[in-house]
Coordinates of C-alpha atoms in Angstrom, one line a residue:
X1 CA 303.0 29.4 123.7
X2 CA 299.4 30.4 122.0
X3 CA 299.0 33.1 119.4
X4 CA 295.8 35.3 119.9
X5 CA 294.5 34.1 116.6
X6 CA 295.1 29.9 118.5
X7 CA 293.2 31.6 121.5
X8 CA 290.2 33.3 120.1
X9 CA 290.1 30.3 117.8
X10 CA 290.4 27.8 120.3
X11 CA 287.3 29.8 121.3
X12 CA 285.4 29.4 118.4
X13 CA 286.0 25.6 118.0
X14 CA 284.4 25.5 121.1
X15 CA 281.3 28.2 120.6
X16 CA 280.7 26.2 117.0
X17 CA 280.5 22.4 118.5
X18 CA 278.4 23.9 121.5
X19 CA 275.9 25.0 119.1
X20 CA 275.3 21.6 117.3
X21 CA 276.1 18.7 119.3
X22 CA 274.9 20.2 123.4
X23 CA 272.7 22.8 123.4
X24 CA 270.5 21.1 120.6
X25 CA 270.4 18.0 122.6
X26 CA 269.2 19.5 126.1
X27 CA 266.6 18.6 127.8
X28 CA 266.2 16.8 124.2
X29 CA 268.2 12.9 125.1
X30 CA 266.0 9.6 125.0
X31 CA 267.2 6.7 127.6
X32 CA 269.1 5.1 125.4
X33 CA 271.5 7.9 124.3
X34 CA 272.6 8.7 128.8
X35 CA 274.9 6.0 129.8
X36 CA 275.9 5.3 133.1
X37 CA 280.5 4.6 133.6
X38 CA 281.8 3.9 136.7
X39 CA 278.3 4.9 139.0
X40 CA 275.2 4.8 138.1
X41 CA 275.4 9.0 138.8
X42 CA 278.6 9.3 137.2
X43 CA 277.0 9.5 133.3
X44 CA 277.6 10.4 129.3
X45 CA 275.8 10.9 126.9
X46 CA 275.7 11.7 123.0
X47 CA 276.5 14.6 123.7
X48 CA 279.2 14.4 125.5
X49 CA 280.9 11.9 123.0
X50 CA 279.7 13.8 120.0
X51 CA 281.4 17.6 120.8
X52 CA 284.7 15.7 121.9
X53 CA 284.4 13.9 118.5
X54 CA 284.5 17.7 117.3
X55 CA 286.4 19.4 119.4
X56 CA 289.3 16.1 119.4
X57 CA 289.3 17.2 115.4
X58 CA 289.1 20.6 114.9
X59 CA 292.1 21.1 117.6
X60 CA 293.7 17.8 115.5
X61 CA 293.6 21.3 111.9
X62 CA 294.5 23.9 114.4
X63 CA 297.2 22.7 116.4
X64 CA 298.0 19.1 114.7
X65 CA 301.7 19.1 117.7
X66 CA 298.9 19.0 120.1
X67 CA 298.7 16.0 121.9
X68 CA 294.7 15.7 123.5
X69 CA 293.4 14.4 126.2
X70 CA 289.7 14.1 126.5
X71 CA 287.6 13.2 129.5
X72 CA 285.4 10.2 126.8
X73 CA 288.8 9.4 125.5
X74 CA 290.0 8.1 129.6
X75 CA 287.4 6.4 130.1
X76 CA 287.8 4.0 126.6
X77 CA 291.8 3.8 127.0
X78 CA 293.5 5.1 130.3
X79 CA 296.9 5.4 128.7
X80 CA 295.6 8.5 126.7
X81 CA 296.2 10.2 130.3
X82 CA 300.0 9.9 130.5
X83 CA 299.6 12.8 127.2
X84 CA 299.5 15.3 129.4
X85 CA 303.1 14.8 131.0
X86 CA 304.4 15.1 127.4
X87 CA 306.4 18.0 126.4
X88 CA 305.0 20.3 124.0
X89 CA 301.6 21.2 124.1
X90 CA 298.3 18.6 125.1
X91 CA 295.0 20.3 125.5
X92 CA 292.8 19.0 127.5
X93 CA 288.4 19.1 126.9
X94 CA 285.7 18.7 129.0
X95 CA 283.2 18.7 126.3
X96 CA 280.2 18.3 129.3
X97 CA 281.4 18.9 132.5
X98 CA 278.4 18.3 135.1
X99 CA 276.6 15.6 132.3
X100 CA 274.4 14.6 135.6
X101 CA 272.9 18.0 135.7
X102 CA 272.4 18.5 131.7
X103 CA 271.0 14.6 131.5
X104 CA 268.5 16.0 134.1
X105 CA 267.5 19.2 132.1
X106 CA 269.3 21.6 134.6
X107 CA 271.0 24.2 133.3
X108 CA 274.4 24.6 134.9
X109 CA 276.9 22.6 133.0
X110 CA 279.8 24.2 131.3
X111 CA 282.4 22.7 128.1
X112 CA 286.1 23.1 130.0
X113 CA 288.8 23.5 127.6
X114 CA 292.7 23.6 129.2
X115 CA 296.1 23.7 127.2
X116 CA 299.3 22.6 128.8
X117 CA 302.4 23.7 128.5
X118 CA 305.1 21.0 129.5
X119 CA 303.9 20.2 132.5
X120 CA 302.4 24.1 132.6
X121 CA 298.0 25.1 132.3
X122 CA 298.8 28.5 129.7
X123 CA 294.9 29.2 128.4
X124 CA 291.9 27.8 130.5
X125 CA 288.2 27.9 128.8
X126 CA 285.0 28.0 131.0
X127 CA 282.2 28.0 128.3
X128 CA 279.0 27.8 129.2
X129 CA 276.8 27.0 126.3
X130 CA 273.1 28.5 127.8
X131 CA 274.7 31.7 127.3
X132 CA 277.6 31.7 125.2
X133 CA 279.9 33.4 127.8
X134 CA 282.9 32.5 129.3
X135 CA 285.7 32.8 131.7
X136 CA 289.4 32.1 130.3
X137 CA 292.7 33.4 131.0
X138 CA 295.7 33.0 129.7
X139 CA 299.1 32.5 131.8
X140 CA 300.3 35.8 133.1
X141 CA 298.2 37.9 132.0
X142 CA 294.6 38.0 134.3
X143 CA 291.5 36.5 133.9
X144 CA 288.4 37.8 131.7
X145 CA 285.0 37.4 131.9
X146 CA 283.3 37.5 127.5
X147 CA 280.3 37.6 127.1
X148 CA 279.2 36.8 122.3
X149 CA 278.8 40.1 122.0
X150 CA 282.8 41.4 122.9
X151 CA 282.5 42.8 126.2
X152 CA 285.4 41.6 128.7
X153 CA 285.4 42.3 132.1
X154 CA 288.9 41.6 134.2
X155 CA 288.0 39.5 136.7
X156 CA 289.9 40.1 140.8
X157 CA 288.8 38.7 143.2
X158 CA 287.2 40.9 145.8
X159 CA 288.5 39.7 149.6
X160 CA 287.2 37.4 152.1
X161 CA 285.0 37.9 155.0
X162 CA 287.4 38.3 157.9
X163 CA 285.1 35.3 159.5
X164 CA 284.9 31.7 158.4
X165 CA 281.6 31.7 159.6
X166 CA 280.8 34.1 156.7
X167 CA 282.5 31.9 154.1
X168 CA 280.6 30.4 151.3
X169 CA 282.6 27.0 149.3
X170 CA 282.0 24.8 147.8
X171 CA 282.1 21.2 149.1
X172 CA 281.7 17.2 147.2
X173 CA 282.2 15.4 150.0
X174 CA 280.9 11.9 148.8
X175 CA 284.5 12.8 146.1
X176 CA 286.2 12.2 149.1
X177 CA 286.8 8.1 150.2
X178 CA 284.3 7.9 153.3
X179 CA 287.3 7.5 156.1
X180 CA 287.7 11.3 155.3
X181 CA 283.7 12.2 155.0
X182 CA 283.3 12.6 158.4
X183 CA 286.1 15.0 159.6
X184 CA 285.0 16.9 156.7
X185 CA 281.2 16.8 157.4
X186 CA 282.4 18.6 161.0
X187 CA 283.4 20.7 159.7
X188 CA 280.2 22.2 157.4
X189 CA 279.0 24.3 160.7
X190 CA 281.7 26.3 160.4
X191 CA 281.0 28.0 157.7
X192 CA 277.5 30.7 156.6
X193 CA 276.9 27.6 153.1
X194 CA 278.9 25.2 152.3
X195 CA 277.5 23.8 148.1
X196 CA 277.8 22.0 146.0
X197 CA 276.6 22.9 142.0
X198 CA 278.5 18.8 140.5
X199 CA 279.7 21.1 137.6
X200 CA 283.0 22.3 138.2
X201 CA 282.9 24.3 135.4
X202 CA 280.7 26.5 137.1
X203 CA 281.7 26.3 140.8
X204 CA 285.3 27.6 138.9
X205 CA 282.8 30.2 137.7
X206 CA 281.4 31.4 140.8
X207 CA 284.7 31.5 142.7
X208 CA 286.0 33.6 140.7
X209 CA 283.6 35.5 140.1
X210 CA 283.2 36.7 143.6
X211 CA 280.0 34.9 144.7
X212 CA 281.9 32.5 146.8
X213 CA 285.1 32.1 148.7
X214 CA 286.6 28.8 148.6
X215 CA 286.7 25.5 147.0
X216 CA 287.7 21.8 148.4
X217 CA 288.5 19.4 146.1
X218 CA 288.7 15.3 146.9
X219 CA 289.7 14.2 143.2
X220 CA 292.4 16.4 141.0
X221 CA 291.1 14.4 137.2
X222 CA 293.0 17.3 134.7
X223 CA 289.9 17.3 132.8
X224 CA 288.2 20.0 136.7
X225 CA 291.1 21.1 137.5
X226 CA 293.2 22.6 135.3
X227 CA 291.5 25.3 133.4
X228 CA 289.4 26.6 136.6
X229 CA 293.3 26.7 138.4
X230 CA 294.8 29.0 136.7
X231 CA 291.8 31.6 135.8
X232 CA 291.6 31.8 139.6
X233 CA 295.3 31.9 140.2
X234 CA 295.0 34.9 137.6
X235 CA 291.7 36.8 139.5
X236 CA 294.5 36.3 142.5
X237 CA 293.0 33.6 144.5
X238 CA 295.3 30.3 146.2
X239 CA 295.1 26.8 144.5
X240 CA 297.4 24.1 145.9
X241 CA 296.5 21.3 148.0
X242 CA 296.6 20.9 151.0
X243 CA 299.4 19.1 152.0
X244 CA 301.0 22.6 150.0
X245 CA 302.6 21.5 146.9
X246 CA 301.3 24.1 144.2
X247 CA 298.8 21.8 141.8
X248 CA 300.2 20.8 138.8
X249 CA 298.1 19.4 136.5
X250 CA 299.7 15.8 135.8
X251 CA 298.7 15.8 139.6
X252 CA 296.1 12.2 140.5
X253 CA 295.4 12.2 144.4
X254 CA 295.5 14.4 147.1
X255 CA 292.8 17.0 147.8
X256 CA 293.1 20.8 146.3
X257 CA 291.9 23.7 147.8
X258 CA 291.1 26.4 146.7
X259 CA 290.7 30.5 148.8
X260 CA 290.5 34.0 148.0
X261 CA 293.6 35.1 150.0
X262 CA 296.1 33.6 151.2
X263 CA 294.8 34.4 154.9
X264 CA 291.9 32.4 154.7
X265 CA 293.9 29.3 152.7
X266 CA 296.0 28.9 155.5
X267 CA 292.9 29.1 158.0
X268 CA 290.8 26.2 155.6
X269 CA 294.1 23.8 155.9
X270 CA 295.1 24.3 159.2
X271 CA 290.6 23.1 159.9
X272 CA 290.8 20.8 157.1
X273 CA 293.7 18.6 157.5

């Protein structure tokens, strides 16, 4: 387990890195500072790379025995991803989650950090550089919304509406295999509203604060979900794959369904399967 001092130090590292490497480039990037990775809308910027490098170096000093898995490191070398399965501490970094938003001047982006110990996420952080606030959770302790002035508000999910037609959720249909997209799209009229923020950090923040009642994801990138699932579960939410398996940060394939109650999860799973 992490000590309180180590947890606080990790949060401060994220805040300091955001101030030094992320916010100065927001709405100031040139075309030459933005690259595409796997697709034209899968972007990486000089800020992503600089922030991940700075965090990696600082975390090595703070937790010298921990292995580090960064999104950009995995993009450069897929074998880095195998570290998630290794025993001991593993720190997972998404230096800028929502890079497309960030590169296009939309302030819906964040930094995600998760600490995994022996295969289980023990700490998660969803940080918003624009407002210098964050949602965090330590396994077994609960979820907190935190402000820079020291304010901490415990988060507990409110009961979801009884009817699916009153529920709002996050569904990125484009993240599902083509052969599944039409079936997923056909469920949209069942809900009050569905949306995507192109940013797992803020989708998990909104769900944990009770502003949406469910999420369905077709991709299991560990940097997108390890922190958010822990935080959501610590607030009282349910997170499992559609086939019923509990979420594991080492998972690479499957569809992840999060819901504000067990009753809602079961109802949604029946609809989506």
